[in-house]
Coordinates of C-alpha atoms in Angstrom, one line a residue:
Chain A
M27 CA -28.9 -74.2 46.9
K28 CA -28.1 -72.0 44.7
F29 CA -25.5 -69.5 44.7
E30 CA -25.4 -66.0 42.8
K31 CA -22.3 -65.8 41.5
R32 CA -20.9 -62.2 42.3
R33 CA -19.7 -60.0 39.1
A34 CA -19.5 -57.1 39.2
N35 CA -22.3 -54.8 37.4
S36 CA -19.7 -52.4 35.6
N37 CA -18.3 -53.3 32.2
A38 CA -14.5 -53.5 32.2
A39 CA -13.5 -51.0 29.5
I40 CA -10.0 -50.2 28.9
P41 CA -10.2 -46.2 28.7
T42 CA -8.4 -45.4 25.5
A43 CA -8.8 -41.9 25.2
S44 CA -5.6 -41.3 26.5
L45 CA -3.4 -44.2 24.8
S46 CA -3.0 -41.3 21.7
D47 CA -1.3 -38.6 23.8
I48 CA 0.7 -41.7 25.3
I49 CA 2.1 -41.8 21.8
F50 CA 2.4 -38.3 20.7
I51 CA 4.9 -37.9 23.5
L52 CA 6.8 -41.1 22.5
L53 CA 6.9 -39.5 19.3
L54 CA 8.4 -36.1 20.7
F55 CA 10.3 -37.5 22.9
F56 CA 12.2 -39.9 20.1
M57 CA 12.4 -36.8 18.0
V58 CA 13.1 -34.2 21.0
T59 CA 16.0 -36.5 21.7
T60 CA 17.0 -38.1 18.5
T61 CA 20.5 -36.6 16.1
L62 CA 21.3 -37.2 13.3
R63 CA 24.9 -38.2 13.2
E64 CA 25.7 -35.0 11.8
V65 CA 28.8 -33.2 11.6
D66 CA 29.5 -29.8 12.6
V67 CA 30.8 -28.0 9.5
L68 CA 33.9 -25.7 10.7
V69 CA 34.6 -24.6 6.7
Q70 CA 32.9 -21.7 4.9
Y71 CA 31.8 -22.8 1.4
K72 CA 29.5 -22.6 -0.9
L73 CA 29.1 -25.1 -3.7
P74 CA 29.0 -24.9 -7.6
E75 CA 26.0 -25.9 -9.7
A76 CA 25.9 -27.9 -12.1
K77 CA 23.3 -29.5 -14.0
A78 CA 24.4 -33.2 -15.7
I79 CA 24.3 -34.1 -11.9
E80 CA 23.7 -38.1 -9.7
K81 CA 22.7 -38.7 -6.5
I82 CA 24.9 -40.9 -4.7
E83 CA 23.1 -43.8 -4.6
N84 CA 24.8 -45.4 -1.5
K85 CA 25.2 -42.4 1.6
R86 CA 26.8 -45.7 4.2
L87 CA 30.1 -45.6 1.1
V88 CA 30.8 -41.4 1.5
T89 CA 33.0 -39.6 3.4
Y90 CA 33.1 -35.8 3.4
L91 CA 35.5 -33.9 2.5
W92 CA 35.5 -30.0 3.0
I93 CA 37.9 -27.0 1.1
G94 CA 37.1 -23.8 2.7
R95 CA 37.3 -20.2 1.3
D96 CA 40.1 -20.2 3.1
E97 CA 41.8 -23.6 1.9
R98 CA 41.1 -24.9 5.2
I99 CA 40.4 -28.7 5.1
Q100 CA 38.2 -30.1 6.7
L101 CA 37.6 -34.6 6.4
N102 CA 34.6 -35.9 8.4
D103 CA 34.6 -34.4 11.3
A104 CA 37.9 -32.4 12.5
I105 CA 40.1 -30.1 10.4
V106 CA 43.3 -31.8 9.3
K107 CA 45.9 -31.5 7.5
L108 CA 47.2 -31.6 4.0
E109 CA 49.3 -34.2 4.6
E110 CA 47.6 -35.9 7.0
I111 CA 44.8 -36.7 3.9
Q112 CA 46.7 -40.3 2.3
D113 CA 47.0 -42.4 5.7
I114 CA 44.1 -41.0 7.1
M115 CA 42.2 -42.4 3.7
Y116 CA 43.8 -45.0 2.9
N117 CA 42.8 -46.7 6.2
K118 CA 39.3 -45.9 5.6
R119 CA 40.1 -46.9 1.9
V120 CA 41.1 -50.2 3.7
Q121 CA 37.9 -50.6 5.8
L122 CA 35.9 -49.6 3.0
P123 CA 37.1 -51.0 -0.3
Q124 CA 34.6 -49.5 -2.2
V125 CA 35.0 -45.6 0.0
I126 CA 33.0 -42.8 -3.3
V127 CA 35.2 -39.5 -1.3
S128 CA 32.1 -36.4 -1.5
L129 CA 34.5 -33.5 -3.0
R130 CA 32.4 -30.2 -0.5
I131 CA 34.1 -27.3 -1.9
D132 CA 33.9 -24.1 -2.2
K133 CA 33.6 -23.0 -5.6
N134 CA 35.8 -19.8 -5.4
S135 CA 39.0 -22.5 -4.7
S136 CA 41.8 -21.9 -7.0
M137 CA 42.0 -25.9 -8.5
G138 CA 45.8 -25.1 -7.5
I139 CA 44.2 -27.4 -3.5
V140 CA 42.1 -29.3 -5.1
T141 CA 44.9 -30.9 -7.4
D142 CA 46.4 -31.3 -3.9
V143 CA 44.2 -33.7 -2.7
Q144 CA 43.5 -35.8 -5.3
Q145 CA 46.7 -36.3 -5.4
K146 CA 47.2 -36.8 -1.9
L147 CA 43.5 -39.1 -2.7
R148 CA 44.9 -41.0 -5.7
R149 CA 48.0 -41.8 -3.2
A150 CA 45.5 -43.2 -1.1
D151 CA 44.2 -45.1 -3.9
A152 CA 40.9 -43.4 -2.7
R153 CA 40.0 -42.8 -6.1
R154 CA 36.2 -42.8 -6.3
I155 CA 35.3 -39.3 -6.2
N156 CA 32.0 -36.7 -6.5
Y157 CA 32.3 -33.0 -7.0
S158 CA 28.8 -31.5 -4.5
T159 CA 27.4 -29.0 -6.6
L160 CA 24.1 -27.7 -6.2
L161 CA 21.0 -28.3 -8.8
A162 CA 21.4 -25.0 -11.5
P163 CA 18.1 -23.8 -11.9
Chain B
M229 CA -46.4 -29.1 40.3
V230 CA -45.2 -32.8 39.1
K231 CA -42.1 -33.0 38.9
I232 CA -40.9 -34.1 34.5
K233 CA -38.5 -36.3 34.9
K234 CA -35.9 -35.6 32.2
K235 CA -34.3 -38.4 30.0
K236 CA -30.9 -39.9 31.4
R237 CA -29.5 -39.6 28.0
P238 CA -25.8 -41.4 27.6
D239 CA -23.0 -39.6 27.7
P240 CA -21.3 -37.8 24.2
E241 CA -18.5 -39.3 23.6
I242 CA -15.9 -39.5 20.7
P243 CA -14.4 -43.1 19.4
T244 CA -10.7 -42.3 20.9
S245 CA -9.5 -46.0 20.4
S246 CA -8.4 -45.5 16.5
M247 CA -6.0 -42.4 17.1
S248 CA -3.5 -44.7 18.5
D249 CA -3.5 -46.3 15.2
I250 CA -3.4 -42.4 13.4
S251 CA -1.3 -41.2 14.6
F252 CA 1.1 -44.4 14.4
L253 CA 0.1 -44.3 10.5
L254 CA 1.0 -40.2 11.1
L255 CA 4.0 -41.3 12.3
L256 CA 5.4 -44.1 9.7
F257 CA 4.5 -42.0 6.6
F258 CA 6.8 -38.7 7.4
L259 CA 9.7 -41.8 8.6
V260 CA 8.7 -43.1 4.9
S261 CA 8.1 -40.1 2.7
T262 CA 11.1 -38.1 5.0
V263 CA 14.6 -37.9 2.5
I264 CA 17.2 -36.2 4.2
D265 CA 19.5 -34.4 2.8
V266 CA 20.2 -36.5 -0.9
D267 CA 23.7 -35.3 -2.5
T268 CA 24.5 -35.0 -5.6
G269 CA 27.5 -34.3 -7.7
I270 CA 29.6 -35.1 -10.7
G271 CA 31.3 -38.3 -10.1
L272 CA 35.0 -39.2 -11.2
T273 CA 36.9 -42.1 -11.0
L274 CA 40.0 -40.2 -10.7
P275 CA 43.2 -41.9 -12.5
E276 CA 45.8 -45.0 -10.4
Y277 CA 48.2 -43.1 -8.7
I278 CA 51.5 -44.3 -10.3
P279 CA 55.0 -42.9 -9.8
L280 CA 56.4 -41.0 -12.2
E281 CA 59.6 -43.7 -12.7
Q282 CA 57.5 -46.0 -13.6
A283 CA 55.1 -44.4 -15.6
E284 CA 54.5 -45.3 -19.3
V285 CA 53.6 -43.0 -22.2
V286 CA 50.5 -44.1 -24.0
P287 CA 50.7 -42.2 -27.7
L288 CA 46.7 -41.3 -28.1
S289 CA 45.7 -41.0 -31.6
K290 CA 44.6 -37.3 -32.3
D291 CA 41.0 -38.1 -33.3
R292 CA 40.5 -39.5 -29.4
L293 CA 41.6 -36.9 -27.9
A294 CA 39.5 -33.8 -26.9
A295 CA 41.8 -32.1 -25.0
L296 CA 40.1 -29.9 -22.6
L297 CA 42.4 -26.4 -22.1
I298 CA 41.3 -24.2 -19.3
N299 CA 44.0 -21.4 -18.1
E300 CA 44.2 -18.9 -15.4
N301 CA 42.1 -16.2 -16.4
G302 CA 39.8 -18.4 -17.6
D303 CA 40.0 -18.9 -21.0
V304 CA 39.1 -22.2 -23.0
L305 CA 41.1 -24.3 -24.9
L306 CA 39.7 -27.5 -27.2
N307 CA 42.1 -29.1 -29.4
G308 CA 43.8 -25.7 -29.0
E309 CA 40.4 -23.0 -30.2
I310 CA 39.1 -20.9 -27.9
I311 CA 35.8 -21.8 -27.0
S312 CA 33.3 -20.8 -24.7
I313 CA 31.7 -23.1 -21.7
P314 CA 28.5 -23.4 -22.6
Q315 CA 29.6 -24.4 -26.2
I316 CA 31.5 -27.6 -25.2
Q317 CA 28.0 -29.6 -24.7
K318 CA 27.8 -28.6 -28.4
N319 CA 30.7 -29.6 -29.3
L320 CA 31.4 -32.9 -27.9
I321 CA 28.2 -34.5 -28.2
E322 CA 29.6 -34.5 -32.4
R323 CA 32.8 -36.0 -31.7
I324 CA 31.3 -38.7 -28.8
S325 CA 28.4 -39.2 -31.8
S326 CA 31.4 -40.3 -34.2
K327 CA 32.9 -43.1 -32.0
I328 CA 29.5 -44.9 -31.4
G329 CA 30.4 -49.1 -33.2
Q330 CA 34.0 -48.4 -33.0
P331 CA 35.3 -50.2 -31.0
K332 CA 36.9 -49.8 -27.0
N333 CA 39.7 -48.6 -27.9
K334 CA 38.7 -46.2 -30.5
K335 CA 36.0 -44.3 -28.1
L336 CA 36.9 -40.7 -27.0
V337 CA 38.9 -39.6 -24.6
V338 CA 38.4 -36.2 -23.0
S339 CA 41.1 -35.1 -20.8
V340 CA 40.8 -32.3 -18.5
K341 CA 44.0 -30.6 -17.9
V342 CA 43.8 -26.8 -15.4
D343 CA 46.5 -24.1 -14.3
R344 CA 47.5 -24.2 -10.7
K345 CA 45.0 -20.7 -10.4
T346 CA 41.8 -21.8 -12.5
N347 CA 38.8 -20.7 -10.6
Y348 CA 37.4 -24.2 -9.1
N349 CA 33.7 -23.2 -10.4
L350 CA 34.6 -22.7 -14.4
Y351 CA 36.5 -26.6 -13.7
I352 CA 33.3 -27.2 -12.9
M353 CA 30.9 -25.8 -15.0
A354 CA 33.5 -26.8 -18.0
L355 CA 33.0 -30.9 -16.5
D356 CA 29.3 -30.3 -15.8
Q357 CA 29.5 -29.7 -19.8
V358 CA 31.0 -32.6 -20.8
K359 CA 29.0 -35.3 -18.9
G360 CA 26.3 -33.1 -20.4
A361 CA 27.5 -34.1 -24.0
Y362 CA 27.7 -37.7 -22.6
F363 CA 24.5 -38.1 -20.7
E364 CA 23.1 -36.4 -23.8
V365 CA 24.5 -39.0 -26.3
R366 CA 23.6 -41.7 -24.1
E367 CA 20.3 -40.9 -24.1
T368 CA 19.7 -40.6 -27.8
Y369 CA 21.4 -44.1 -28.1
S370 CA 18.7 -44.9 -25.9
R371 CA 15.7 -43.9 -27.2
T372 CA 17.2 -44.8 -30.9
K373 CA 18.3 -48.7 -30.1
Y374 CA 16.1 -49.4 -27.2
G375 CA 13.3 -47.0 -27.5
K376 CA 13.4 -46.1 -23.8
K377 CA 14.8 -43.6 -21.4
V378 CA 18.6 -44.2 -19.6
G379 CA 16.3 -44.8 -16.4
E380 CA 14.3 -47.1 -17.6
L381 CA 16.9 -49.6 -19.3
D382 CA 17.1 -53.8 -17.7
E383 CA 20.7 -53.9 -16.5
K384 CA 22.1 -55.5 -19.8
E385 CA 21.0 -52.7 -21.1
T386 CA 23.3 -50.4 -19.4
T387 CA 25.5 -52.3 -19.4
E388 CA 25.8 -52.3 -22.9
L389 CA 25.0 -49.1 -23.8
R390 CA 28.1 -48.5 -21.0
D391 CA 30.3 -50.1 -23.2
E392 CA 29.0 -48.4 -26.4
I393 CA 29.5 -44.7 -24.8
P394 CA 32.2 -44.6 -22.2
I395 CA 32.3 -42.1 -20.3
I396 CA 36.3 -41.6 -20.2
I397 CA 37.8 -37.9 -18.6
S398 CA 41.0 -38.1 -18.1
I399 CA 42.1 -35.4 -14.8
A400 CA 45.9 -34.6 -16.8
E401 CA 47.7 -33.5 -14.1
P402 CA 48.6 -29.6 -14.2
E403 CA 53.0 -29.0 -14.7
Q404 CA 53.3 -28.3 -10.9
I405 CA 52.0 -30.8 -8.4
K406 CA 53.5 -29.5 -4.7
K407 CA 55.1 -32.2 -3.4

């Protein structure tokens, strides 16, 4: 006696047409939800321009310091007083000995405040600095 | 009337299975090629902090020193002579080049001194000139000696170059420092 195998006639195919939509939605979701760790800059500043500039290769090492046009100082994500820089930077330097301080200083600042900050950095032994500038056209 | 049976055509379909691959590739391409906000600037290493009592004064011979002074009015002095900022580079190139081949303790030291009221932009312009001079000399040296650009040198040659033309910029302390 012959048994007929019961088998569906349809060929089984997974509908793949919507796969791309799903991936696009995934992509969009990530694009919308991701925030690049960025700091709110609380001071106003305009960078000077220079020609002989170099790139900071290792972003992981960088600590940012802003000096705004009203001479307020922001270190990474908070406004700090001049006196606080030394302690904060010293702790940072202990954790990360190769720290580079990127100085984003308003171009109309006077050198007085810049020197003061540099003295603090020297005392904190965070001596690798980078004057952030734009590429002059 | 005879009914003509319509020929059954297969449903027209766009092959969509590879669409996801395409979008993945697209996503990957953008992920790889995106560069977010590159930091550029003038790099410098500050001098070590030494308390005033322990500080020693090391005499520096006149021909090693290029003293750059920028006062609050924006006047620039190079070794006591008034100079305009765009001239600094040319002036220094000669001096740096003349030190090639000399021992390490004879290399040029550029000292930049500013006043507390000096404009920061001027300072950066001057520093830019100094750096530019060094880069220029390094580039020329690397071309004549190795026949390559600075960026194409291997590690050993780069160290050699750095030893031959070290960038020594000294940031002098201004007269009064706020304690």
